[in-house]
Coordinates of C-alpha atoms in Angstrom, one line a residue:
Q1 CA 25.8 54.2 60.8
V2 CA 29.3 54.4 59.9
Q3 CA 31.7 56.0 62.3
L4 CA 35.0 56.6 60.9
V5 CA 38.1 57.5 62.9
E6 CA 41.6 58.4 61.3
S7 CA 45.0 57.9 63.0
G8 CA 48.6 57.8 62.1
G9 CA 49.1 61.1 61.0
G10 CA 52.3 63.4 62.4
L11 CA 55.1 65.3 61.4
V12 CA 57.7 63.6 59.2
Q13 CA 60.6 64.6 57.1
A14 CA 60.6 64.5 53.3
G15 CA 61.3 60.9 52.1
D16 CA 59.7 59.2 55.3
S17 CA 56.9 57.0 55.4
L18 CA 53.3 57.0 57.7
R19 CA 50.7 54.6 57.5
L20 CA 47.1 55.9 58.5
S21 CA 44.7 53.7 59.8
C22 CA 40.8 54.4 59.4
A23 CA 38.7 52.3 61.9
D24 CA 35.0 51.8 61.8
S25 CA 32.7 51.6 64.7
G26 CA 29.6 51.5 63.3
R27 CA 28.2 49.5 60.2
T28 CA 29.6 46.5 58.7
F29 CA 32.7 47.7 57.0
G30 CA 33.0 45.0 54.5
R31 CA 30.0 46.0 53.0
Y32 CA 31.2 49.4 51.8
A33 CA 33.9 50.8 49.5
M34 CA 36.4 53.2 50.9
G35 CA 38.6 55.7 49.9
W36 CA 41.3 58.3 51.1
F37 CA 41.0 62.2 50.5
R38 CA 43.0 65.0 51.7
Q39 CA 42.7 68.7 51.8
A40 CA 45.8 71.0 52.2
P41 CA 45.4 74.7 53.2
G42 CA 44.1 76.9 50.5
K43 CA 43.3 74.0 48.5
E44 CA 40.0 71.8 47.8
R45 CA 39.8 68.4 48.9
E46 CA 41.1 65.9 46.4
F47 CA 41.0 62.3 45.8
V48 CA 44.0 60.1 46.9
A49 CA 42.8 56.5 46.9
S50 CA 39.9 54.1 46.9
I51 CA 39.3 50.5 47.3
T52 CA 36.4 48.3 46.6
R53 CA 34.5 46.3 49.5
G54 CA 36.2 43.2 48.6
G55 CA 39.6 44.8 48.3
V56 CA 40.4 43.7 44.7
N57 CA 40.2 46.8 42.9
T58 CA 42.0 49.9 43.9
K59 CA 42.8 53.5 42.4
Y60 CA 45.2 56.2 42.9
A61 CA 45.6 59.7 42.2
D62 CA 48.3 60.5 39.7
S63 CA 50.1 62.5 42.4
V64 CA 50.6 59.5 44.7
K65 CA 50.7 56.4 42.3
G66 CA 53.8 54.3 43.4
R67 CA 54.2 55.9 46.6
F68 CA 50.8 55.3 48.6
T69 CA 48.9 52.1 49.2
I70 CA 45.6 51.5 50.1
S71 CA 44.6 48.3 51.9
R72 CA 41.5 47.0 54.2
D73 CA 41.0 44.5 56.8
N74 CA 37.3 44.0 57.1
A75 CA 37.4 41.5 59.7
K76 CA 39.1 44.3 61.7
S77 CA 36.8 46.9 60.2
T78 CA 39.8 49.1 59.6
G79 CA 41.3 50.6 56.1
Y80 CA 44.7 51.9 55.7
L81 CA 46.8 53.9 53.8
Q82 CA 50.6 53.2 53.6
M83 CA 52.2 56.5 52.5
D84 CA 56.1 56.2 51.3
S85 CA 58.4 58.6 50.0
L86 CA 56.5 61.5 51.4
K87 CA 57.0 65.0 49.8
P88 CA 56.0 68.3 51.3
E89 CA 53.3 68.7 48.9
D90 CA 51.5 65.6 50.6
T91 CA 51.3 67.8 53.5
A92 CA 47.2 68.1 54.0
V93 CA 44.5 66.6 56.3
Y94 CA 43.8 63.2 55.3
Y95 CA 40.1 62.1 55.3
C96 CA 38.8 58.5 55.4
A97 CA 35.3 57.8 53.6
A98 CA 33.2 55.1 53.2
G99 CA 30.0 54.3 50.8
P100 CA 28.1 52.1 48.6
S101 CA 30.7 52.4 45.9
T102 CA 34.4 54.1 45.0
V103 CA 32.0 56.9 43.4
A104 CA 29.7 57.4 46.4
F105 CA 31.3 58.2 49.4
D106 CA 28.7 59.3 52.1
D107 CA 30.4 59.0 55.3
W108 CA 33.5 60.6 56.6
G109 CA 36.1 60.8 59.2
Q110 CA 37.3 63.6 61.1
G111 CA 40.9 63.5 59.3
T112 CA 44.2 63.4 60.5
Q113 CA 46.9 65.8 60.1
V114 CA 49.8 65.0 57.8
T115 CA 53.0 67.2 57.8
V116 CA 55.9 66.7 55.7
A117 CA 58.8 69.0 56.1
S118 CA 61.3 69.8 53.5

């Protein structure tokens, strides 16, 4: 039911910011937890951040703590990932995910490329 579409990626310089969006055109977004994952060339997909369905609790990978902020607007069926102080190692395809809990994501977007130049 969920159809997730990421947007907001692009090419930036180290230290810049980007805001990724994850729009859901399927099931009721507010009923599901959401998260962001990323996959860099030659690496496995890794967890970035997650948020519970009500937006009360959030978690972040150690590599992005203090720099990234996950949020959601259930009325707009949209999730966000604010990315500040970007580093070259943040370069990856970023994927939005949704599911019944933050440990059970079962719907995924197609990804949006984020490239951070040094």
